[in-house]
PDB file of C-alpha atoms in Angstrom:
ATOM      1  CA  SER K   1      -6.087 204.381 133.417  1.00  0.00           C
ATOM      2  CA  GLN K   2      -7.896 201.747 135.215  1.00  0.00           C
ATOM      3  CA  GLN K   3     -11.639 201.855 136.352  1.00  0.00           C
ATOM      4  CA  GLY K   4     -11.811 198.381 138.151  1.00  0.00           C
ATOM      5  CA  GLU K   5     -10.106 196.743 139.803  1.00  0.00           C
ATOM      6  CA  GLU K   6     -11.271 193.050 140.952  1.00  0.00           C
ATOM      7  CA  ASP K   7     -10.918 190.856 144.223  1.00  0.00           C
ATOM      8  CA  PRO K   8      -8.866 188.978 145.089  1.00  0.00           C
ATOM      9  CA  GLN K   9      -6.287 188.817 142.118  1.00  0.00           C
ATOM     10  CA  ALA K  10      -6.662 185.072 142.333  1.00  0.00           C
ATOM     11  CA  LEU K  11      -9.260 182.731 143.507  1.00  0.00           C
ATOM     12  CA  SER K  12      -9.177 178.600 143.672  1.00  0.00           C
ATOM     13  CA  ILE K  13     -11.780 176.364 144.988  1.00  0.00           C
ATOM     14  CA  GLN K  14     -13.434 173.557 145.232  1.00  0.00           C
ATOM     15  CA  GLU K  15     -16.438 171.956 142.633  1.00  0.00           C
ATOM     16  CA  GLY K  16     -19.582 172.736 143.680  1.00  0.00           C
ATOM     17  CA  GLU K  17     -18.416 175.478 145.945  1.00  0.00           C
ATOM     18  CA  ASN K  18     -19.748 179.504 145.422  1.00  0.00           C
ATOM     19  CA  ALA K  19     -17.295 181.701 144.215  1.00  0.00           C
ATOM     20  CA  THR K  20     -17.491 185.370 144.897  1.00  0.00           C
ATOM     21  CA  MET K  21     -15.448 188.031 143.102  1.00  0.00           C
ATOM     22  CA  ASN K  22     -15.169 191.698 143.547  1.00  0.00           C
ATOM     23  CA  CYS K  23     -14.941 195.179 141.686  1.00  0.00           C
ATOM     24  CA  SER K  24     -14.226 198.257 143.040  1.00  0.00           C
ATOM     25  CA  TYR K  25     -14.283 201.560 141.021  1.00  0.00           C
ATOM     26  CA  LYS K  26     -13.675 205.697 141.514  1.00  0.00           C
ATOM     27  CA  THR K  27     -16.084 207.392 139.465  1.00  0.00           C
ATOM     28  CA  SER K  28     -20.403 207.506 139.107  1.00  0.00           C
ATOM     29  CA  ILE K  29     -21.367 205.020 136.379  1.00  0.00           C
ATOM     30  CA  ASN K  30     -23.786 204.350 133.800  1.00  0.00           C
ATOM     31  CA  ASN K  31     -23.781 200.323 134.657  1.00  0.00           C
ATOM     32  CA  LEU K  32     -21.233 197.273 134.985  1.00  0.00           C
ATOM     33  CA  GLN K  33     -21.129 194.429 133.212  1.00  0.00           C
ATOM     34  CA  TRP K  34     -19.042 191.359 133.835  1.00  0.00           C
ATOM     35  CA  TYR K  35     -16.607 189.311 131.120  1.00  0.00           C
ATOM     36  CA  ARG K  36     -15.773 186.138 131.600  1.00  0.00           C
ATOM     37  CA  GLN K  37     -12.266 184.995 129.655  1.00  0.00           C
ATOM     38  CA  ASN K  38     -10.756 181.222 128.615  1.00  0.00           C
ATOM     39  CA  SER K  39      -7.633 180.844 127.998  1.00  0.00           C
ATOM     40  CA  GLY K  40      -6.702 181.893 124.689  1.00  0.00           C
ATOM     41  CA  ARG K  41      -9.903 183.360 123.826  1.00  0.00           C
ATOM     42  CA  GLY K  42     -11.877 186.394 123.843  1.00  0.00           C
ATOM     43  CA  LEU K  43     -13.623 187.653 126.359  1.00  0.00           C
ATOM     44  CA  VAL K  44     -17.645 187.059 126.691  1.00  0.00           C
ATOM     45  CA  HIS K  45     -20.232 189.546 128.031  1.00  0.00           C
ATOM     46  CA  LEU K  46     -21.860 187.485 131.324  1.00  0.00           C
ATOM     47  CA  ILE K  47     -24.831 190.701 133.122  1.00  0.00           C
ATOM     48  CA  LEU K  48     -25.049 193.561 132.793  1.00  0.00           C
ATOM     49  CA  ILE K  49     -26.164 195.781 135.935  1.00  0.00           C
ATOM     50  CA  ARG K  50     -27.062 198.984 135.487  1.00  0.00           C
ATOM     51  CA  SER K  51     -26.376 201.850 138.101  1.00  0.00           C
ATOM     52  CA  ASN K  52     -29.976 202.095 139.650  1.00  0.00           C
ATOM     53  CA  GLU K  53     -29.818 197.833 139.764  1.00  0.00           C
ATOM     54  CA  ARG K  54     -28.949 196.663 142.704  1.00  0.00           C
ATOM     55  CA  GLU K  55     -29.192 192.612 142.098  1.00  0.00           C
ATOM     56  CA  LYS K  56     -29.585 190.407 139.218  1.00  0.00           C
ATOM     57  CA  HIS K  57     -29.588 187.150 138.335  1.00  0.00           C
ATOM     58  CA  SER K  58     -28.597 185.040 135.354  1.00  0.00           C
ATOM     59  CA  GLY K  59     -28.486 181.334 136.267  1.00  0.00           C
ATOM     60  CA  ARG K  60     -25.992 180.795 138.349  1.00  0.00           C
ATOM     61  CA  LEU K  61     -24.791 183.763 138.332  1.00  0.00           C
ATOM     62  CA  ARG K  62     -25.550 186.784 140.886  1.00  0.00           C
ATOM     63  CA  VAL K  63     -24.610 190.606 141.138  1.00  0.00           C
ATOM     64  CA  THR K  64     -24.879 192.607 142.970  1.00  0.00           C
ATOM     65  CA  LEU K  65     -23.835 196.161 143.022  1.00  0.00           C
ATOM     66  CA  ASP K  66     -23.953 199.402 145.104  1.00  0.00           C
ATOM     67  CA  THR K  67     -23.087 202.623 144.649  1.00  0.00           C
ATOM     68  CA  SER K  68     -22.649 204.010 147.880  1.00  0.00           C
ATOM     69  CA  LYS K  69     -19.287 201.607 148.401  1.00  0.00           C
ATOM     70  CA  LYS K  70     -18.949 201.943 143.984  1.00  0.00           C
ATOM     71  CA  SER K  71     -18.352 198.362 144.683  1.00  0.00           C
ATOM     72  CA  SER K  72     -19.835 195.518 142.535  1.00  0.00           C
ATOM     73  CA  SER K  73     -19.907 191.944 143.644  1.00  0.00           C
ATOM     74  CA  LEU K  74     -20.037 188.653 141.199  1.00  0.00           C
ATOM     75  CA  LEU K  75     -21.106 184.972 142.674  1.00  0.00           C
ATOM     76  CA  ILE K  76     -21.094 181.879 140.658  1.00  0.00           C
ATOM     77  CA  THR K  77     -22.980 179.568 142.859  1.00  0.00           C
ATOM     78  CA  ALA K  78     -22.773 175.447 142.276  1.00  0.00           C
ATOM     79  CA  SER K  79     -19.156 175.745 140.630  1.00  0.00           C
ATOM     80  CA  ARG K  80     -17.943 173.981 138.216  1.00  0.00           C
ATOM     81  CA  ALA K  81     -14.665 173.029 136.486  1.00  0.00           C
ATOM     82  CA  ALA K  82     -16.021 174.558 133.400  1.00  0.00           C
ATOM     83  CA  ASP K  83     -16.853 178.197 135.061  1.00  0.00           C
ATOM     84  CA  THR K  84     -12.072 177.516 135.145  1.00  0.00           C
ATOM     85  CA  ALA K  85     -11.398 181.517 133.863  1.00  0.00           C
ATOM     86  CA  SER K  86     -10.531 184.634 134.476  1.00  0.00           C
ATOM     87  CA  TYR K  87     -13.384 187.164 134.999  1.00  0.00           C
ATOM     88  CA  PHE K  88     -13.247 190.646 134.587  1.00  0.00           C
ATOM     89  CA  CYS K  89     -15.522 193.907 135.804  1.00  0.00           C
ATOM     90  CA  ALA K  90     -16.405 196.741 133.209  1.00  0.00           C
ATOM     91  CA  THR K  91     -16.966 199.558 133.811  1.00  0.00           C
ATOM     92  CA  ASP K  92     -19.448 202.566 131.465  1.00  0.00           C
ATOM     93  CA  GLU K  93     -18.096 206.002 133.406  1.00  0.00           C
ATOM     94  CA  HIS K  94     -21.139 207.647 130.885  1.00  0.00           C
ATOM     95  CA  ASN K  95     -18.343 208.756 127.873  1.00  0.00           C
ATOM     96  CA  SER K  96     -18.846 205.463 125.434  1.00  0.00           C
ATOM     97  CA  LYS K  97     -15.919 203.293 126.392  1.00  0.00           C
ATOM     98  CA  LEU K  98     -16.064 200.477 129.242  1.00  0.00           C
ATOM     99  CA  THR K  99     -12.666 200.355 131.211  1.00  0.00           C
ATOM    100  CA  PHE K 100     -11.562 197.205 132.402  1.00  0.00           C
ATOM    101  CA  GLY K 101     -10.239 196.258 135.655  1.00  0.00           C
ATOM    102  CA  LYS K 102      -7.005 193.316 135.199  1.00  0.00           C
ATOM    103  CA  GLY K 103      -8.842 190.637 136.023  1.00  0.00           C
ATOM    104  CA  ILE K 104      -9.172 187.552 138.475  1.00  0.00           C
ATOM    105  CA  THR K 105      -7.899 184.396 138.063  1.00  0.00           C
ATOM    106  CA  LEU K 106     -10.424 181.635 138.582  1.00  0.00           C
ATOM    107  CA  SER K 107      -9.472 177.972 139.251  1.00  0.00           C
ATOM    108  CA  VAL K 108     -12.503 175.356 139.778  1.00  0.00           C
ATOM    109  CA  ARG K 109     -10.396 171.640 141.230  1.00  0.00           C
ATOM    110  CA  PRO K 110     -12.564 168.815 140.182  1.00  0.00           C
TER     111      PRO K 110
ATOM    112  CA  ASP V   1     -16.695 185.094 118.635  1.00  0.00           C
ATOM    113  CA  ALA V   2     -19.353 184.809 116.606  1.00  0.00           C
ATOM    114  CA  GLY V   3     -19.778 187.668 113.402  1.00  0.00           C
ATOM    115  CA  ILE V   4     -16.286 188.326 114.565  1.00  0.00           C
ATOM    116  CA  THR V   5     -13.182 187.570 113.057  1.00  0.00           C
ATOM    117  CA  GLN V   6      -9.804 189.152 113.520  1.00  0.00           C
ATOM    118  CA  SER V   7      -6.321 188.572 110.843  1.00  0.00           C
ATOM    119  CA  PRO V   8      -4.102 187.112 111.479  1.00  0.00           C
ATOM    120  CA  ARG V   9      -3.922 185.248 114.616  1.00  0.00           C
ATOM    121  CA  HIS V  10      -0.519 184.792 115.383  1.00  0.00           C
ATOM    122  CA  LYS V  11       2.516 187.558 113.730  1.00  0.00           C
ATOM    123  CA  VAL V  12       5.503 187.424 114.602  1.00  0.00           C
ATOM    124  CA  THR V  13       7.414 190.829 113.150  1.00  0.00           C
ATOM    125  CA  GLU V  14      10.843 192.460 113.494  1.00  0.00           C
ATOM    126  CA  THR V  15      11.275 195.954 114.709  1.00  0.00           C
ATOM    127  CA  GLY V  16      10.985 198.931 112.684  1.00  0.00           C
ATOM    128  CA  THR V  17       8.048 196.739 110.534  1.00  0.00           C
ATOM    129  CA  PRO V  18       4.653 197.986 109.591  1.00  0.00           C
ATOM    130  CA  VAL V  19       2.260 195.724 110.717  1.00  0.00           C
ATOM    131  CA  THR V  20      -1.556 196.267 110.169  1.00  0.00           C
ATOM    132  CA  LEU V  21      -4.094 193.966 112.113  1.00  0.00           C
ATOM    133  CA  ARG V  22      -7.692 193.737 110.697  1.00  0.00           C
ATOM    134  CA  CYS V  23     -11.296 192.712 112.353  1.00  0.00           C
ATOM    135  CA  HIS V  24     -14.115 191.651 110.314  1.00  0.00           C
ATOM    136  CA  GLN V  25     -17.683 191.042 111.540  1.00  0.00           C
ATOM    137  CA  THR V  26     -21.091 190.678 109.577  1.00  0.00           C
ATOM    138  CA  GLU V  27     -23.576 191.915 112.285  1.00  0.00           C
ATOM    139  CA  ASN V  28     -23.608 195.355 111.099  1.00  0.00           C
ATOM    140  CA  HIS V  29     -22.615 197.085 114.625  1.00  0.00           C
ATOM    141  CA  ARG V  30     -21.414 200.723 114.728  1.00  0.00           C
ATOM    142  CA  TYR V  31     -19.389 200.847 117.058  1.00  0.00           C
ATOM    143  CA  MET V  32     -15.888 198.510 116.910  1.00  0.00           C
ATOM    144  CA  TYR V  33     -13.169 198.763 119.390  1.00  0.00           C
ATOM    145  CA  TRP V  34      -9.199 197.940 119.202  1.00  0.00           C
ATOM    146  CA  TYR V  35      -7.730 196.426 122.690  1.00  0.00           C
ATOM    147  CA  ARG V  36      -4.307 194.464 123.594  1.00  0.00           C
ATOM    148  CA  GLN V  37      -4.227 193.172 126.645  1.00  0.00           C
ATOM    149  CA  ASP V  38      -0.949 192.812 128.999  1.00  0.00           C
ATOM    150  CA  PRO V  39       0.320 190.265 132.490  1.00  0.00           C
ATOM    151  CA  GLY V  40      -0.926 193.051 134.585  1.00  0.00           C
ATOM    152  CA  HIS V  41      -2.399 195.256 133.163  1.00  0.00           C
ATOM    153  CA  GLY V  42      -5.822 193.531 131.553  1.00  0.00           C
ATOM    154  CA  LEU V  43      -7.132 194.987 128.619  1.00  0.00           C
ATOM    155  CA  ARG V  44      -6.639 198.328 127.677  1.00  0.00           C
ATOM    156  CA  LEU V  45      -8.386 200.781 124.743  1.00  0.00           C
ATOM    157  CA  ILE V  46      -6.283 201.976 121.934  1.00  0.00           C
ATOM    158  CA  HIS V  47      -8.230 203.101 119.775  1.00  0.00           C
ATOM    159  CA  TYR V  48     -12.346 202.898 118.701  1.00  0.00           C
ATOM    160  CA  SER V  49     -14.505 203.642 116.265  1.00  0.00           C
ATOM    161  CA  TYR V  50     -18.325 204.757 116.202  1.00  0.00           C
ATOM    162  CA  GLY V  51     -19.487 205.193 112.485  1.00  0.00           C
ATOM    163  CA  VAL V  52     -17.814 204.985 109.102  1.00  0.00           C
ATOM    164  CA  LYS V  53     -14.430 207.340 108.163  1.00  0.00           C
ATOM    165  CA  ASP V  54     -14.979 208.248 112.462  1.00  0.00           C
ATOM    166  CA  THR V  55     -12.411 207.319 114.921  1.00  0.00           C
ATOM    167  CA  ASP V  56     -10.947 208.410 117.727  1.00  0.00           C
ATOM    168  CA  LYS V  57      -8.669 207.685 120.679  1.00  0.00           C
ATOM    169  CA  GLY V  58      -8.181 205.249 123.209  1.00  0.00           C
ATOM    170  CA  GLU V  59      -6.251 205.330 126.538  1.00  0.00           C
ATOM    171  CA  VAL V  60      -3.159 203.486 125.043  1.00  0.00           C
ATOM    172  CA  SER V  61      -3.151 204.658 121.315  1.00  0.00           C
ATOM    173  CA  ASP V  62       0.664 206.179 120.797  1.00  0.00           C
ATOM    174  CA  GLY V  63       2.054 203.504 117.724  1.00  0.00           C
ATOM    175  CA  TYR V  64      -1.220 202.941 116.946  1.00  0.00           C
ATOM    176  CA  SER V  65      -3.489 204.342 113.444  1.00  0.00           C
ATOM    177  CA  VAL V  66      -6.910 203.204 112.652  1.00  0.00           C
ATOM    178  CA  SER V  67      -8.915 203.198 109.757  1.00  0.00           C
ATOM    179  CA  ARG V  68     -12.420 201.870 109.123  1.00  0.00           C
ATOM    180  CA  SER V  69     -13.241 202.736 105.681  1.00  0.00           C
ATOM    181  CA  LYS V  70     -16.389 200.692 105.609  1.00  0.00           C
ATOM    182  CA  THR V  71     -18.674 198.932 108.331  1.00  0.00           C
ATOM    183  CA  GLU V  72     -17.721 196.232 108.482  1.00  0.00           C
ATOM    184  CA  ASP V  73     -13.851 196.054 108.848  1.00  0.00           C
ATOM    185  CA  PHE V  74     -11.799 198.074 111.103  1.00  0.00           C
ATOM    186  CA  LEU V  75      -8.361 198.071 110.686  1.00  0.00           C
ATOM    187  CA  LEU V  76      -5.023 198.522 113.125  1.00  0.00           C
ATOM    188  CA  THR V  77      -1.982 199.431 112.265  1.00  0.00           C
ATOM    189  CA  LEU V  78       1.256 199.368 113.468  1.00  0.00           C
ATOM    190  CA  GLU V  79       3.587 202.025 111.806  1.00  0.00           C
ATOM    191  CA  SER V  80       6.897 201.060 113.202  1.00  0.00           C
ATOM    192  CA  ALA V  81       6.834 197.865 115.407  1.00  0.00           C
ATOM    193  CA  THR V  82       8.641 197.968 118.911  1.00  0.00           C
ATOM    194  CA  SER V  83       8.728 195.392 120.749  1.00  0.00           C
ATOM    195  CA  SER V  84       6.894 197.046 123.722  1.00  0.00           C
ATOM    196  CA  GLN V  85       3.955 196.390 121.182  1.00  0.00           C
ATOM    197  CA  THR V  86       4.343 192.573 121.473  1.00  0.00           C
ATOM    198  CA  SER V  87       1.229 191.737 122.779  1.00  0.00           C
ATOM    199  CA  VAL V  88      -2.295 190.292 122.148  1.00  0.00           C
ATOM    200  CA  TYR V  89      -4.768 192.470 120.901  1.00  0.00           C
ATOM    201  CA  PHE V  90      -8.893 192.165 120.267  1.00  0.00           C
ATOM    202  CA  CYS V  91     -10.985 193.300 117.976  1.00  0.00           C
ATOM    203  CA  ALA V  92     -14.789 194.118 119.947  1.00  0.00           C
ATOM    204  CA  ILE V  93     -18.058 195.663 118.705  1.00  0.00           C
ATOM    205  CA  SER V  94     -21.040 197.054 120.310  1.00  0.00           C
ATOM    206  CA  GLU V  95     -24.636 198.052 118.648  1.00  0.00           C
ATOM    207  CA  LEU V  96     -24.938 200.891 121.194  1.00  0.00           C
ATOM    208  CA  ALA V  97     -22.456 202.898 123.029  1.00  0.00           C
ATOM    209  CA  GLY V  98     -23.694 203.759 126.634  1.00  0.00           C
ATOM    210  CA  VAL V  99     -26.378 202.502 129.124  1.00  0.00           C
ATOM    211  CA  GLY V 100     -26.966 199.179 128.033  1.00  0.00           C
ATOM    212  CA  ASP V 101     -23.149 198.842 126.053  1.00  0.00           C
ATOM    213  CA  THR V 102     -22.563 195.038 125.902  1.00  0.00           C
ATOM    214  CA  GLN V 103     -18.852 194.309 123.524  1.00  0.00           C
ATOM    215  CA  TYR V 104     -18.845 192.240 121.951  1.00  0.00           C
ATOM    216  CA  PHE V 105     -15.158 189.795 121.522  1.00  0.00           C
ATOM    217  CA  GLY V 106     -13.135 188.718 118.492  1.00  0.00           C
ATOM    218  CA  PRO V 107     -10.850 185.655 119.339  1.00  0.00           C
ATOM    219  CA  GLY V 108      -7.876 187.619 119.702  1.00  0.00           C
ATOM    220  CA  THR V 109      -4.052 188.697 117.690  1.00  0.00           C
ATOM    221  CA  ARG V 110      -0.930 187.586 119.295  1.00  0.00           C
ATOM    222  CA  LEU V 111       1.833 189.269 118.340  1.00  0.00           C
ATOM    223  CA  THR V 112       4.953 188.609 118.877  1.00  0.00           C
ATOM    224  CA  VAL V 113       7.707 191.985 117.848  1.00  0.00           C
ATOM    225  CA  LEU V 114      11.581 190.919 118.251  1.00  0.00           C
TER     226      LEU V 114
END
């Protein structure tokens, strides 16, 4: 069963704008991760945030985690056409396995 | 995709035939995973391995078996392929499990069962 559920399912923005994607989950977690998948490729790890962290940055990426609401958000600032991809959140539920959401399709228009 | 290869990359087969997909890593990571990706379902775990000869089932293991005789190789076998197993299959590896675990994915194998 899917743990993480991303929202929205699809997002289309103009280059230079910020993109915000959300993930909600159901049970307690060790950590939450975000991955990117370009068309026809495997997933690539973007960022990991632990359950005792509230915010983390990596370049143009900002991830927040609210364990009381069981939700996370991924913000991509100053988006570029190359950010066009599918984005997945994945949760680690204390059992050594990651559970992935269904993904968000981000389109960045030049 | 560095350090992880999958073979074949594309395969078309007939219903009822056996199929084996191979994942090979050069990272010496302990954990290896097989996922399938289907529209509307995201990634779902089929089987995983936590060491040589140590494997366990994932969420959608029916119709699949795995073997790991060497650290670097993890094989996924469809004993008798069905059309519902048409999918894109991804192998992943990780050094750790649990807190701090990051998975690294292979390029995928697109399997079509006619």
